């Protein structure tokens, strides 16, 4: 990755957000192998399949200058999950998405990480709105989207190879974010 991306780091009280690194893979593979944690992000996969998925984010950072951040606990250095801007070819909008290992869920990490990640996306990518693609059964993500100030906008299908998946698109504008900044 370029020097600027290598040095990029956002911090909160408990977390560090940074582009993914090779040493994040074990935590990522754990997330991807967990049936429950991976349920709404394409389903559980083997470690070799997880490696291919892992490369999506560093590839996005390398080619586009953005991607999901690795979310790391400041006190321990433990990889908790990933969260941030994501827009593959054909995606239904400028997404800020998230996925966390099951052990990290329910502790407020996603909300804490989402605020600086959304600020960064709006401030650095020129986006005027963001979306979150959320399965209708994924109640925790729906609640997080609401806490961030997003509202359910429409249903959509994802681009191939995920065209069979229909999701709810939650959204908010940059102006709405700045006015409320995810209470």
PDB file of C-alpha atoms in Angstrom:
ATOM      1  CA  UNK A   1       0.000   0.000   0.000  1.00  0.00           C
ATOM      2  CA  UNK A   2       1.067   3.561  -0.455  1.00  0.00           C
ATOM      3  CA  UNK A   3       2.876   5.366   2.333  1.00  0.00           C
ATOM      4  CA  UNK A   4      -0.112   7.561   3.217  1.00  0.00           C
ATOM      5  CA  UNK A   5      -2.421   4.583   3.542  1.00  0.00           C
ATOM      6  CA  UNK A   6       0.118   2.655   5.635  1.00  0.00           C
ATOM      7  CA  UNK A   7       0.176   5.519   8.119  1.00  0.00           C
ATOM      8  CA  UNK A   8      -3.593   6.105   8.236  1.00  0.00           C
ATOM      9  CA  UNK A   9      -5.026   5.455  11.677  1.00  0.00           C
ATOM     10  CA  UNK A  10      -8.183   6.634  13.406  1.00  0.00           C
ATOM     11  CA  UNK A  11      -8.511   6.277  17.155  1.00  0.00           C
ATOM     12  CA  UNK A  12     -11.331   6.198  19.663  1.00  0.00           C
ATOM     13  CA  UNK A  13     -11.267   5.636  23.396  1.00  0.00           C
ATOM     14  CA  UNK A  14     -11.058   1.845  22.995  1.00  0.00           C
ATOM     15  CA  UNK A  15     -10.262   1.264  19.335  1.00  0.00           C
ATOM     16  CA  UNK A  16      -7.807   1.759  16.513  1.00  0.00           C
ATOM     17  CA  UNK A  17      -9.097   1.802  12.939  1.00  0.00           C
ATOM     18  CA  UNK A  18      -6.506   1.266  10.218  1.00  0.00           C
ATOM     19  CA  UNK A  19      -6.181  -0.420   6.829  1.00  0.00           C
ATOM     20  CA  UNK A  20      -5.922  -4.208   7.132  1.00  0.00           C
ATOM     21  CA  UNK A  21      -2.588  -5.954   7.583  1.00  0.00           C
ATOM     22  CA  UNK A  22      -1.414  -9.513   7.080  1.00  0.00           C
ATOM     23  CA  UNK A  23      -1.451 -10.132  10.837  1.00  0.00           C
ATOM     24  CA  UNK A  24      -5.226  -9.480  10.889  1.00  0.00           C
ATOM     25  CA  UNK A  25      -5.935 -12.627   8.911  1.00  0.00           C
ATOM     26  CA  UNK A  26      -6.303 -15.066  11.813  1.00  0.00           C
ATOM     27  CA  UNK A  27      -9.088 -12.969  13.360  1.00  0.00           C
ATOM     28  CA  UNK A  28     -10.688 -12.476   9.964  1.00  0.00           C
ATOM     29  CA  UNK A  29     -10.575 -16.227   9.261  1.00  0.00           C
ATOM     30  CA  UNK A  30     -12.215 -16.870  12.641  1.00  0.00           C
ATOM     31  CA  UNK A  31     -15.026 -14.453  11.760  1.00  0.00           C
ATOM     32  CA  UNK A  32     -15.482 -16.013   8.335  1.00  0.00           C
ATOM     33  CA  UNK A  33     -15.591 -19.570   9.723  1.00  0.00           C
ATOM     34  CA  UNK A  34     -18.205 -18.770  12.380  1.00  0.00           C
ATOM     35  CA  UNK A  35     -21.678 -19.772  11.118  1.00  0.00           C
ATOM     36  CA  UNK A  36     -23.457 -17.196  13.279  1.00  0.00           C
ATOM     37  CA  UNK A  37     -21.027 -14.285  12.839  1.00  0.00           C
ATOM     38  CA  UNK A  38     -20.786 -14.822   9.054  1.00  0.00           C
ATOM     39  CA  UNK A  39     -24.513 -15.453   8.536  1.00  0.00           C
ATOM     40  CA  UNK A  40     -25.230 -12.051   6.988  1.00  0.00           C
ATOM     41  CA  UNK A  41     -21.918 -11.530   5.173  1.00  0.00           C
ATOM     42  CA  UNK A  42     -22.051 -14.384   2.707  1.00  0.00           C
ATOM     43  CA  UNK A  43     -21.988 -17.335   5.097  1.00  0.00           C
ATOM     44  CA  UNK A  44     -19.221 -19.305   6.747  1.00  0.00           C
ATOM     45  CA  UNK A  45     -16.270 -20.346   4.608  1.00  0.00           C
ATOM     46  CA  UNK A  46     -13.087 -22.352   4.976  1.00  0.00           C
ATOM     47  CA  UNK A  47      -9.753 -20.736   5.822  1.00  0.00           C
ATOM     48  CA  UNK A  48      -8.527 -20.818   2.176  1.00  0.00           C
ATOM     49  CA  UNK A  49     -11.798 -19.189   1.053  1.00  0.00           C
ATOM     50  CA  UNK A  50     -11.463 -16.645   3.862  1.00  0.00           C
ATOM     51  CA  UNK A  51      -8.005 -15.725   2.540  1.00  0.00           C
ATOM     52  CA  UNK A  52      -9.516 -14.795  -0.814  1.00  0.00           C
ATOM     53  CA  UNK A  53     -12.194 -12.690   0.920  1.00  0.00           C
ATOM     54  CA  UNK A  54      -9.568 -11.100   3.147  1.00  0.00           C
ATOM     55  CA  UNK A  55      -7.717  -9.780   0.107  1.00  0.00           C
ATOM     56  CA  UNK A  56     -10.762  -7.749  -1.013  1.00  0.00           C
ATOM     57  CA  UNK A  57     -10.112  -5.003   1.513  1.00  0.00           C
ATOM     58  CA  UNK A  58      -6.349  -4.506   1.041  1.00  0.00           C
ATOM     59  CA  UNK A  59      -7.064  -4.644  -2.705  1.00  0.00           C
ATOM     60  CA  UNK A  60      -9.675  -1.916  -2.356  1.00  0.00           C
ATOM     61  CA  UNK A  61      -7.275   0.228  -0.317  1.00  0.00           C
ATOM     62  CA  UNK A  62      -4.528  -0.303  -2.898  1.00  0.00           C
ATOM     63  CA  UNK A  63      -6.637   0.426  -5.983  1.00  0.00           C
ATOM     64  CA  UNK A  64      -9.222   2.925  -4.717  1.00  0.00           C
ATOM     65  CA  UNK A  65      -7.536   4.507  -1.704  1.00  0.00           C
ATOM     66  CA  UNK A  66     -10.254   3.302   0.677  1.00  0.00           C
ATOM     67  CA  UNK A  67     -11.822   0.161   2.055  1.00  0.00           C
ATOM     68  CA  UNK A  68     -13.015  -1.201   5.337  1.00  0.00           C
ATOM     69  CA  UNK A  69     -10.788  -0.487   8.284  1.00  0.00           C
ATOM     70  CA  UNK A  70      -9.446  -3.215  10.526  1.00  0.00           C
ATOM     71  CA  UNK A  71     -10.944  -2.527  13.968  1.00  0.00           C
ATOM     72  CA  UNK A  72      -8.401  -3.325  16.672  1.00  0.00           C
ATOM     73  CA  UNK A  73      -8.764  -3.071  20.442  1.00  0.00           C
ATOM     74  CA  UNK A  74      -6.276  -0.475  21.696  1.00  0.00           C
ATOM     75  CA  UNK A  75      -5.532  -2.196  25.006  1.00  0.00           C
ATOM     76  CA  UNK A  76      -4.723  -5.633  23.556  1.00  0.00           C
ATOM     77  CA  UNK A  77      -4.075  -5.180  19.822  1.00  0.00           C
ATOM     78  CA  UNK A  78      -6.737  -7.818  19.165  1.00  0.00           C
ATOM     79  CA  UNK A  79      -8.472  -7.714  15.749  1.00  0.00           C
ATOM     80  CA  UNK A  80     -12.197  -7.346  16.468  1.00  0.00           C
ATOM     81  CA  UNK A  81     -13.693  -6.903  13.026  1.00  0.00           C
ATOM     82  CA  UNK A  82     -13.858  -4.621  10.035  1.00  0.00           C
ATOM     83  CA  UNK A  83     -15.904  -1.525   9.355  1.00  0.00           C
ATOM     84  CA  UNK A  84     -15.822   1.278   6.859  1.00  0.00           C
ATOM     85  CA  UNK A  85     -16.349   2.436   3.292  1.00  0.00           C
ATOM     86  CA  UNK A  86     -16.987  -0.216   0.684  1.00  0.00           C
ATOM     87  CA  UNK A  87     -18.065   0.138  -2.924  1.00  0.00           C
ATOM     88  CA  UNK A  88     -17.278  -2.764  -5.247  1.00  0.00           C
ATOM     89  CA  UNK A  89     -18.226  -2.535  -8.916  1.00  0.00           C
ATOM     90  CA  UNK A  90     -22.012  -2.482  -9.357  1.00  0.00           C
ATOM     91  CA  UNK A  91     -22.744  -1.934  -5.649  1.00  0.00           C
ATOM     92  CA  UNK A  92     -26.048  -0.139  -4.901  1.00  0.00           C
ATOM     93  CA  UNK A  93     -24.337   2.896  -3.337  1.00  0.00           C
ATOM     94  CA  UNK A  94     -21.536   4.224  -1.153  1.00  0.00           C
ATOM     95  CA  UNK A  95     -21.641   1.741   1.686  1.00  0.00           C
ATOM     96  CA  UNK A  96     -20.237   1.936   5.165  1.00  0.00           C
ATOM     97  CA  UNK A  97     -20.498  -1.657   6.299  1.00  0.00           C
ATOM     98  CA  UNK A  98     -19.359  -3.757   9.223  1.00  0.00           C
ATOM     99  CA  UNK A  99     -18.648  -7.275  10.413  1.00  0.00           C
ATOM    100  CA  UNK A 100     -17.317  -8.285  13.827  1.00  0.00           C
ATOM    101  CA  UNK A 101     -16.157 -11.519  15.411  1.00  0.00           C
ATOM    102  CA  UNK A 102     -18.828 -12.945  17.659  1.00  0.00           C
ATOM    103  CA  UNK A 103     -16.720 -12.331  20.809  1.00  0.00           C
ATOM    104  CA  UNK A 104     -16.675  -8.597  19.938  1.00  0.00           C
ATOM    105  CA  UNK A 105     -20.406  -8.246  19.300  1.00  0.00           C
ATOM    106  CA  UNK A 106     -22.733  -6.521  21.749  1.00  0.00           C
ATOM    107  CA  UNK A 107     -20.006  -4.370  23.328  1.00  0.00           C
ATOM    108  CA  UNK A 108     -20.585  -1.109  21.466  1.00  0.00           C
ATOM    109  CA  UNK A 109     -17.490  -1.492  19.284  1.00  0.00           C
ATOM    110  CA  UNK A 110     -19.392  -1.111  15.995  1.00  0.00           C
ATOM    111  CA  UNK A 111     -21.049   2.150  17.061  1.00  0.00           C
ATOM    112  CA  UNK A 112     -17.768   3.490  18.435  1.00  0.00           C
ATOM    113  CA  UNK A 113     -15.900   2.607  15.222  1.00  0.00           C
ATOM    114  CA  UNK A 114     -18.643   3.726  12.844  1.00  0.00           C
ATOM    115  CA  UNK A 115     -18.595   7.358  13.885  1.00  0.00           C
ATOM    116  CA  UNK A 116     -14.977   8.138  12.920  1.00  0.00           C
ATOM    117  CA  UNK A 117     -15.213   5.857   9.856  1.00  0.00           C
ATOM    118  CA  UNK A 118     -18.279   7.711   8.557  1.00  0.00           C
ATOM    119  CA  UNK A 119     -16.631  11.055   9.295  1.00  0.00           C
ATOM    120  CA  UNK A 120     -13.555   9.875   7.380  1.00  0.00           C
ATOM    121  CA  UNK A 121     -15.623   8.675   4.404  1.00  0.00           C
ATOM    122  CA  UNK A 122     -17.521  11.951   4.109  1.00  0.00           C
ATOM    123  CA  UNK A 123     -14.422  14.105   4.675  1.00  0.00           C
ATOM    124  CA  UNK A 124     -12.044  12.205   2.384  1.00  0.00           C
ATOM    125  CA  UNK A 125     -14.084  10.510  -0.337  1.00  0.00           C
ATOM    126  CA  UNK A 126     -16.424  13.318  -1.356  1.00  0.00           C
ATOM    127  CA  UNK A 127     -19.473  11.153  -0.778  1.00  0.00           C
ATOM    128  CA  UNK A 128     -22.773  12.998  -0.306  1.00  0.00           C
ATOM    129  CA  UNK A 129     -24.577  10.003   1.155  1.00  0.00           C
ATOM    130  CA  UNK A 130     -23.923   6.566   2.592  1.00  0.00           C
ATOM    131  CA  UNK A 131     -25.819   3.315   2.663  1.00  0.00           C
ATOM    132  CA  UNK A 132     -25.785   0.169   4.751  1.00  0.00           C
ATOM    133  CA  UNK A 133     -27.004  -3.042   3.038  1.00  0.00           C
ATOM    134  CA  UNK A 134     -28.733  -5.039   5.778  1.00  0.00           C
ATOM    135  CA  UNK A 135     -30.598  -8.354   5.699  1.00  0.00           C
ATOM    136  CA  UNK A 136     -34.173  -8.041   6.935  1.00  0.00           C
ATOM    137  CA  UNK A 137     -33.424 -10.593   9.681  1.00  0.00           C
ATOM    138  CA  UNK A 138     -30.282  -8.835  10.930  1.00  0.00           C
ATOM    139  CA  UNK A 139     -31.870  -6.928  13.800  1.00  0.00           C
ATOM    140  CA  UNK A 140     -28.584  -5.910  15.524  1.00  0.00           C
ATOM    141  CA  UNK A 141     -27.348  -4.223  12.321  1.00  0.00           C
ATOM    142  CA  UNK A 142     -30.715  -2.529  11.817  1.00  0.00           C
ATOM    143  CA  UNK A 143     -30.505  -1.130  15.348  1.00  0.00           C
ATOM    144  CA  UNK A 144     -26.961   0.080  14.713  1.00  0.00           C
ATOM    145  CA  UNK A 145     -28.048   1.799  11.483  1.00  0.00           C
ATOM    146  CA  UNK A 146     -30.849   3.530  13.396  1.00  0.00           C
ATOM    147  CA  UNK A 147     -28.447   4.659  16.152  1.00  0.00           C
ATOM    148  CA  UNK A 148     -26.201   6.103  13.447  1.00  0.00           C
ATOM    149  CA  UNK A 149     -29.164   8.099  12.094  1.00  0.00           C
ATOM    150  CA  UNK A 150     -29.815   6.047   8.957  1.00  0.00           C
ATOM    151  CA  UNK A 151     -33.311   5.101   7.822  1.00  0.00           C
ATOM    152  CA  UNK A 152     -34.561   2.211   5.715  1.00  0.00           C
ATOM    153  CA  UNK A 153     -34.832   3.514   2.160  1.00  0.00           C
ATOM    154  CA  UNK A 154     -35.604   0.597  -0.174  1.00  0.00           C
ATOM    155  CA  UNK A 155     -35.017  -3.068  -1.044  1.00  0.00           C
ATOM    156  CA  UNK A 156     -32.303  -4.019  -3.517  1.00  0.00           C
ATOM    157  CA  UNK A 157     -30.466  -6.945  -5.017  1.00  0.00           C
ATOM    158  CA  UNK A 158     -26.700  -7.100  -4.933  1.00  0.00           C
ATOM    159  CA  UNK A 159     -24.600  -7.413  -8.091  1.00  0.00           C
ATOM    160  CA  UNK A 160     -23.290 -10.800  -9.290  1.00  0.00           C
ATOM    161  CA  UNK A 161     -22.290 -13.167  -7.865  1.00  0.00           C
ATOM    162  CA  UNK A 162     -24.724 -12.171  -5.087  1.00  0.00           C
ATOM    163  CA  UNK A 163     -27.731 -11.350  -7.306  1.00  0.00           C
ATOM    164  CA  UNK A 164     -29.944 -13.840  -5.456  1.00  0.00           C
ATOM    165  CA  UNK A 165     -29.554 -11.818  -2.246  1.00  0.00           C
ATOM    166  CA  UNK A 166     -32.178  -9.149  -1.578  1.00  0.00           C
ATOM    167  CA  UNK A 167     -31.426  -6.684   1.214  1.00  0.00           C
ATOM    168  CA  UNK A 168     -32.732  -3.498   2.773  1.00  0.00           C
ATOM    169  CA  UNK A 169     -30.798  -0.351   1.957  1.00  0.00           C
ATOM    170  CA  UNK A 170     -30.485   2.009   4.900  1.00  0.00           C
ATOM    171  CA  UNK A 171     -29.224   5.492   4.106  1.00  0.00           C
ATOM    172  CA  UNK A 172     -28.481   9.014   5.183  1.00  0.00           C
ATOM    173  CA  UNK A 173     -27.019  12.109   3.597  1.00  0.00           C
ATOM    174  CA  UNK A 174     -23.779  13.795   4.577  1.00  0.00           C
ATOM    175  CA  UNK A 175     -25.805  16.821   5.716  1.00  0.00           C
ATOM    176  CA  UNK A 176     -28.051  14.660   7.939  1.00  0.00           C
ATOM    177  CA  UNK A 177     -24.953  12.952   9.391  1.00  0.00           C
ATOM    178  CA  UNK A 178     -23.288  16.242  10.171  1.00  0.00           C
ATOM    179  CA  UNK A 179     -26.482  17.637  11.690  1.00  0.00           C
ATOM    180  CA  UNK A 180     -27.064  14.635  13.968  1.00  0.00           C
ATOM    181  CA  UNK A 181     -23.736  12.784  13.840  1.00  0.00           C
ATOM    182  CA  UNK A 182     -25.297   9.511  14.853  1.00  0.00           C
ATOM    183  CA  UNK A 183     -26.668  10.224  18.295  1.00  0.00           C
TER     184      UNK A 183
END
